[in-house]
C-alpha positions as YAML, in Angstrom:
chain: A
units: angstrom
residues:
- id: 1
  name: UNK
  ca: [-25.35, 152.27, -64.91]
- id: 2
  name: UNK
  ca: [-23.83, 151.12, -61.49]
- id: 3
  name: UNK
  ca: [-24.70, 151.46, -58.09]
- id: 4
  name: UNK
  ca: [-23.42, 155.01, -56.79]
- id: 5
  name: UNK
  ca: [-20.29, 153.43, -54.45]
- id: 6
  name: UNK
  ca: [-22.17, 155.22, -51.45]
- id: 7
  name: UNK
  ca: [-25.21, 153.80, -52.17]
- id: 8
  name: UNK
  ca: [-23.56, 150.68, -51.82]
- id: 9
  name: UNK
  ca: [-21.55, 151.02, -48.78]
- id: 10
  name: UNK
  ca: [-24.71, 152.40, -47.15]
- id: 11
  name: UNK
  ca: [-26.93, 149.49, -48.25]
- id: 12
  name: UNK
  ca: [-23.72, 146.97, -46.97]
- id: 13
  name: UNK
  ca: [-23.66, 148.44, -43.73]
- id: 14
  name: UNK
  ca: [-27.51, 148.12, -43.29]
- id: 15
  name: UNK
  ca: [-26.66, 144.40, -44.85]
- id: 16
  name: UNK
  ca: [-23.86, 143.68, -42.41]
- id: 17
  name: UNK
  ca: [-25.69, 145.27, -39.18]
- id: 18
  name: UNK
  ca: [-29.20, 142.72, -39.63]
- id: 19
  name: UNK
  ca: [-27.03, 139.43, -40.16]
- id: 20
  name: UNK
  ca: [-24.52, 141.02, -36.90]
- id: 21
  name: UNK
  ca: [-28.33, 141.44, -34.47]
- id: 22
  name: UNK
  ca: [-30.17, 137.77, -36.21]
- id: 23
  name: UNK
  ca: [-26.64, 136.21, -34.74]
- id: 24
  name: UNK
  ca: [-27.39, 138.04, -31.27]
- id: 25
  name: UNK
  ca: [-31.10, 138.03, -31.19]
- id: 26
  name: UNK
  ca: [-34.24, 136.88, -31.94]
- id: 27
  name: UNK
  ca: [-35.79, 138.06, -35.64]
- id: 28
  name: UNK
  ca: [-38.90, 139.32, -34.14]
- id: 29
  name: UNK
  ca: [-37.24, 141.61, -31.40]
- id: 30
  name: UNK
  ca: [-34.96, 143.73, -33.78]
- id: 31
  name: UNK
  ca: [-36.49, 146.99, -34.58]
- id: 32
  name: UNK
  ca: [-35.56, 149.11, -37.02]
- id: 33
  name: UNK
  ca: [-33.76, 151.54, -34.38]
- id: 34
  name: UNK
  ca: [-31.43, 148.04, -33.87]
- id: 35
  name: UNK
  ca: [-30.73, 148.22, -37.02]
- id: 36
  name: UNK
  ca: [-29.85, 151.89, -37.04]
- id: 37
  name: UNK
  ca: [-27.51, 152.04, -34.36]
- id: 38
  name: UNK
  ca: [-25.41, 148.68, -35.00]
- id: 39
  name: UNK
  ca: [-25.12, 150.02, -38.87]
- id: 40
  name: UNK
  ca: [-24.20, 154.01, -37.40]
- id: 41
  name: UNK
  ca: [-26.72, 155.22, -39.87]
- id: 42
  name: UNK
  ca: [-29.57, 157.23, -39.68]
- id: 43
  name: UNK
  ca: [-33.32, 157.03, -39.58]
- id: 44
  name: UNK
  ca: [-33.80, 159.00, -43.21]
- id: 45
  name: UNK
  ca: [-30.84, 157.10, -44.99]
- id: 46
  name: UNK
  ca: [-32.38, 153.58, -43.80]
- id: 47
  name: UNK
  ca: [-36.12, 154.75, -45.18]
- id: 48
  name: UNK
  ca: [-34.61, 156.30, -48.47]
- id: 49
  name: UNK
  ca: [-33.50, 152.70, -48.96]
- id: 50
  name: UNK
  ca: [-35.48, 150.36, -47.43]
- id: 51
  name: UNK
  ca: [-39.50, 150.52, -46.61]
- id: 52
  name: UNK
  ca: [-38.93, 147.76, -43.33]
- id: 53
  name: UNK
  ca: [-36.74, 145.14, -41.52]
- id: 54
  name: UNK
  ca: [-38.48, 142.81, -43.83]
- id: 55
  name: UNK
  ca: [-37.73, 144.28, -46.76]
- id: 56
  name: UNK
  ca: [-34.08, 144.84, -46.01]
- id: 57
  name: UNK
  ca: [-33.88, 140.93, -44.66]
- id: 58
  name: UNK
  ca: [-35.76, 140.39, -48.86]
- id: 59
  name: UNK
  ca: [-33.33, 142.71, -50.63]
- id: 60
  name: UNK
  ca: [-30.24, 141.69, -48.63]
- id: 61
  name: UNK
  ca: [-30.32, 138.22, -50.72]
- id: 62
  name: UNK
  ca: [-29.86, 140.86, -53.66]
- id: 63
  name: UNK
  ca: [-26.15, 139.72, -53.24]
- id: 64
  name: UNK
  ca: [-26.88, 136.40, -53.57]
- id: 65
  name: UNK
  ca: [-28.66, 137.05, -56.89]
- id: 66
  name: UNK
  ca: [-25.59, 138.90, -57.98]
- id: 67
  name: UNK
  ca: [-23.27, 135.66, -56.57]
- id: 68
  name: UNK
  ca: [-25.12, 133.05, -58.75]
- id: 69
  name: UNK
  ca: [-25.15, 135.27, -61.79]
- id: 70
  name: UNK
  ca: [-21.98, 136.21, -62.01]
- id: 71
  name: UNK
  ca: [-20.72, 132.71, -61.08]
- id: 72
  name: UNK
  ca: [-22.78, 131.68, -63.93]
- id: 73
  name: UNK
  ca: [-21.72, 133.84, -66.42]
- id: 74
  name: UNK
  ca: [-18.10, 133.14, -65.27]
- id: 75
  name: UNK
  ca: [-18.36, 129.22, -65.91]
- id: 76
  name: UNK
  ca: [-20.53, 130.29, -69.58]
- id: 77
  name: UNK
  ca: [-17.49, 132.15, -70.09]
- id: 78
  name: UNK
  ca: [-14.74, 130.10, -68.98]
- id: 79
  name: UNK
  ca: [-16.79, 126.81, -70.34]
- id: 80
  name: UNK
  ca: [-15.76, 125.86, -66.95]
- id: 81
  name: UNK
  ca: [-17.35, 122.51, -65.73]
- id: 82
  name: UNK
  ca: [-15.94, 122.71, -61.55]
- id: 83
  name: UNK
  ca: [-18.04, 125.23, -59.07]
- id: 84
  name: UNK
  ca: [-21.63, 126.16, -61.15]
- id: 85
  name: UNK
  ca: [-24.51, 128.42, -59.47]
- id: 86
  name: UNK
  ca: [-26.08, 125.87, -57.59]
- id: 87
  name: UNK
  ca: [-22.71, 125.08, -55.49]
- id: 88
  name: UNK
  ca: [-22.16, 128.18, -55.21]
- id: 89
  name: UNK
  ca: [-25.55, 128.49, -53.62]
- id: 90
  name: UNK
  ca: [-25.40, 125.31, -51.14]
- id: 91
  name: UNK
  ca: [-21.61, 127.12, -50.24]
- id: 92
  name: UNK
  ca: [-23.27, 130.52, -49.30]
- id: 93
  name: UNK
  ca: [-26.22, 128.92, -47.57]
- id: 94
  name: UNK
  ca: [-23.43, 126.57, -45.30]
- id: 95
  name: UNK
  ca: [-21.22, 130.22, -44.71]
- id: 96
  name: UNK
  ca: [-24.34, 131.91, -43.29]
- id: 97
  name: UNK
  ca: [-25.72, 128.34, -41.74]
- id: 98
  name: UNK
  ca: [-26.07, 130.13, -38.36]
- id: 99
  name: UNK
  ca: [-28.55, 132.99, -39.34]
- id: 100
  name: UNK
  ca: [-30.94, 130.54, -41.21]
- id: 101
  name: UNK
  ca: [-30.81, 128.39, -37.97]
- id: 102
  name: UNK
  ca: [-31.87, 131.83, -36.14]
- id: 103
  name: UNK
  ca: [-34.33, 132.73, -38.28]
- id: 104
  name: UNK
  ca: [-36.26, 128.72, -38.88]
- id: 105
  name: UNK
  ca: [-39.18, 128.59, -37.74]
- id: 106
  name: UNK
  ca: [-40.50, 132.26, -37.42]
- id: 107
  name: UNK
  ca: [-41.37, 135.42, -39.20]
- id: 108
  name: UNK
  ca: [-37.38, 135.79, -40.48]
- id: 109
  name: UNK
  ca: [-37.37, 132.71, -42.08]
- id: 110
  name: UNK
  ca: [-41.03, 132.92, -43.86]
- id: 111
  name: UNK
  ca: [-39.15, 135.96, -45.31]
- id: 112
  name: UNK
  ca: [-35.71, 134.44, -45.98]
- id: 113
  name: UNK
  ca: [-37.19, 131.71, -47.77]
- id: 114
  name: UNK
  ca: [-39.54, 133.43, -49.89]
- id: 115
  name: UNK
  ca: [-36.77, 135.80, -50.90]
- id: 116
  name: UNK
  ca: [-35.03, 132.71, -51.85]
- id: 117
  name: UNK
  ca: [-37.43, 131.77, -53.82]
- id: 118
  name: UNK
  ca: [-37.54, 134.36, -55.49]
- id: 119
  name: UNK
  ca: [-34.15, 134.57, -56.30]
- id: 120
  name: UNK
  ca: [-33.70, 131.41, -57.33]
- id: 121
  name: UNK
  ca: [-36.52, 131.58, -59.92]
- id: 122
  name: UNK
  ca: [-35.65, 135.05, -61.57]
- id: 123
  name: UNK
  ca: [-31.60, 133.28, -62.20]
- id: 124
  name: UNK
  ca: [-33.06, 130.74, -63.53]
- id: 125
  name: UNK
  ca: [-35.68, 133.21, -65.90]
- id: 126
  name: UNK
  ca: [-32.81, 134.66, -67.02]
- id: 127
  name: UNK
  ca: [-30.94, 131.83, -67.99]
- id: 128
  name: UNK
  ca: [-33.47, 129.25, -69.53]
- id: 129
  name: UNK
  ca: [-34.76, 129.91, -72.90]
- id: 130
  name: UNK
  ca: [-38.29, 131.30, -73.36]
- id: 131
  name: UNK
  ca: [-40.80, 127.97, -73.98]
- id: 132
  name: UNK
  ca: [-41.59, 124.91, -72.97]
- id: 133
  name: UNK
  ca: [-38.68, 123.12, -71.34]
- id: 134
  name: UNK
  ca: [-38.83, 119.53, -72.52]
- id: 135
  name: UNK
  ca: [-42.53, 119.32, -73.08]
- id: 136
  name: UNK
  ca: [-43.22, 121.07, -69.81]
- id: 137
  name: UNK
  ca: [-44.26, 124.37, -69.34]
- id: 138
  name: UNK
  ca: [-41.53, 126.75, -68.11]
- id: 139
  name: UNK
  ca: [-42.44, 128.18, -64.86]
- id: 140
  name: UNK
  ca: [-43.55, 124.57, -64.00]
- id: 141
  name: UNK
  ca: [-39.69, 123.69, -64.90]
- id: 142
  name: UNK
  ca: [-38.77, 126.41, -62.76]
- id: 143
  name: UNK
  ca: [-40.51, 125.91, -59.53]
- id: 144
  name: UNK
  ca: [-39.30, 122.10, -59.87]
- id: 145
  name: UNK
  ca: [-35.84, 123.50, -59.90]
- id: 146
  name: UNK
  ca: [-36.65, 125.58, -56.60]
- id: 147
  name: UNK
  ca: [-39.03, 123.31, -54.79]
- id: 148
  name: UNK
  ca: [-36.25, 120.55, -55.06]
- id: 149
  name: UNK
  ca: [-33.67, 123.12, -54.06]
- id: 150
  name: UNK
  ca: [-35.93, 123.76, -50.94]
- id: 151
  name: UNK
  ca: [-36.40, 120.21, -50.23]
- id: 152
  name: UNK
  ca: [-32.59, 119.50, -50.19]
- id: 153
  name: UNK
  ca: [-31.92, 122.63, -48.13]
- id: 154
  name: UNK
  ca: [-34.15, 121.33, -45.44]
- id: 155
  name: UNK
  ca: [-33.27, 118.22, -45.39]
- id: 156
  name: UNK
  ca: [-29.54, 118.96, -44.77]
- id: 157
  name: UNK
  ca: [-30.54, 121.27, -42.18]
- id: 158
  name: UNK
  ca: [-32.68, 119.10, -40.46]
- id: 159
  name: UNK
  ca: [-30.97, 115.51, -40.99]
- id: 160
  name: UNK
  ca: [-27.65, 115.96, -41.98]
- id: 161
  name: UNK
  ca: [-26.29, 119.40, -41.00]
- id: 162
  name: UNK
  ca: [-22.61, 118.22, -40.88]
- id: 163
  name: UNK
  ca: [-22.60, 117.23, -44.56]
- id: 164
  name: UNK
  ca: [-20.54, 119.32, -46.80]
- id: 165
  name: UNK
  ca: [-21.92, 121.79, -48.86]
- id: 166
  name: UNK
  ca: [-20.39, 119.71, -51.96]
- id: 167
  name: UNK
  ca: [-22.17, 116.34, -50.80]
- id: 168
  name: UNK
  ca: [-25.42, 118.27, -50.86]
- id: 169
  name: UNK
  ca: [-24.84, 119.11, -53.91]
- id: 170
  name: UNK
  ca: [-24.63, 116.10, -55.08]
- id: 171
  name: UNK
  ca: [-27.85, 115.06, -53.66]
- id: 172
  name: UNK
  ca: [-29.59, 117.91, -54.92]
- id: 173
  name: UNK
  ca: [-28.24, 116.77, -59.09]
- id: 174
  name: UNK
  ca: [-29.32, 113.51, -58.32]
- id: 175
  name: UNK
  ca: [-32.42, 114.67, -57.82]
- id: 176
  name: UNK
  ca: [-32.92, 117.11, -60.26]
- id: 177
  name: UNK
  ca: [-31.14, 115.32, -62.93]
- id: 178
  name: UNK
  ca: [-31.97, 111.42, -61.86]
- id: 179
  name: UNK
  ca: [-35.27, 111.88, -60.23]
- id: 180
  name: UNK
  ca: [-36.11, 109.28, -58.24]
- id: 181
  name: UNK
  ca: [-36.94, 105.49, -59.27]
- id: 182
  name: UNK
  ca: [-40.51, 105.02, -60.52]
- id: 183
  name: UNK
  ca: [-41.34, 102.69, -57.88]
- id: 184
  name: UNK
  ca: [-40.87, 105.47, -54.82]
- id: 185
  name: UNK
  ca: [-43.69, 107.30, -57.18]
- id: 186
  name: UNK
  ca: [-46.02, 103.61, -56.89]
- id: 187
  name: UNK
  ca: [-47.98, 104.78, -53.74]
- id: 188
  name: UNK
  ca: [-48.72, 108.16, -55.43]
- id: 189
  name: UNK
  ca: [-49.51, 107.40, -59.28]
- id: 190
  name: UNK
  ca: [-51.28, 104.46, -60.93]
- id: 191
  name: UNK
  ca: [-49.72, 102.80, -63.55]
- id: 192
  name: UNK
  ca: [-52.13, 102.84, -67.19]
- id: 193
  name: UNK
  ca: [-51.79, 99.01, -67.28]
- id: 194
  name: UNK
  ca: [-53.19, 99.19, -63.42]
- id: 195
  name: UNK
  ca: [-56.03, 101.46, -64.36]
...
């Protein structure tokens, strides 16, 4: 069963109003009452949805979730090979670039990024098979997938913030799909014929 469409316009607005105050002011100093008056909606509605700021910041990446699974199911369905989840990730994280910058660093972005995390992982429950994932154990597979995910993210951010979301991408298979060359891996891990 759907989403009652009031629900949803409510839980937009509320949405809509936190990204409109993290692109005017610091994460820490919006309150709840903020929140309240840039949305025009009141104190009841916003606690019949949402427990805190925090928890509306967590469950506002709901529409991400709902981005990378039906972009997913849209390329199973198509047997499309072009834009996949994980592009369509890197292209959502470049369109809301700004609020990420205004939330690094503090409470926001502790939040942002586990909620993330989180989403990330539960697409990617949902879509791998149940088992071990070529000889590894699955949730291992899984926060691989997110860790290097994390790792790219921050590394655009932080090095190369003019790249396009595509390029990242790229980066980011490499990585995931290539790995890096065993000798990067030579100051970390002994060889058997070293031991």
């Amino acid at each position: 069963m759907g989403i009652d469409r009031r629900v949803a316009r409510t839980r937009t607005a509320l949405y809509d109003a936190l990204v409109a105050l993290i692109r005017r002011k610091d994460y820490a100093a919006i309150t709840v009452e903020d929140i309240l008056a840039e949305a025009n909606v009141g104190r009841s509605t916003f606690y019949a949805h949402f427990t805190s700021k925090d928890d509306l910041l967590q469950r506002s990446l709901d529409r991400l979730r709902d981005l990378l699974v039906e972009v997913q199911q849209g390329q199973a369905s198509s047997h499309a090979a072009g834009w996949d989840p994980a592009r369509a990730l890197f292209e959502h994280v470049s369109e809301y670039a700004d609020v990420q910058a205004a939330l690094a660093g503090g409470h926001g972005g502790a939040v942002l990024r586990e909620a993330v995390d989180k989403v990330l992982a539960d697409v990617l429950r949902q879509a791998m098979s149940a088992g071990p994932v070529g000889g590894l154990p699955r949730e291992l597979a899984i926060q691989h997938v997110v860790a290097t995910f994390n790792t790219t993210l921050r590394w655009w951010f932080e090095h190369r913030p003019e790249m396009a979301p595509a390029e990242v991408d790229a980066l980011f298979r490499q990585l995931l799909l290539c790995g890096l060359p065993a000798e990067s891996a030579a100051p970390f891990i002994v060889s058997a014929d070293q031991a």
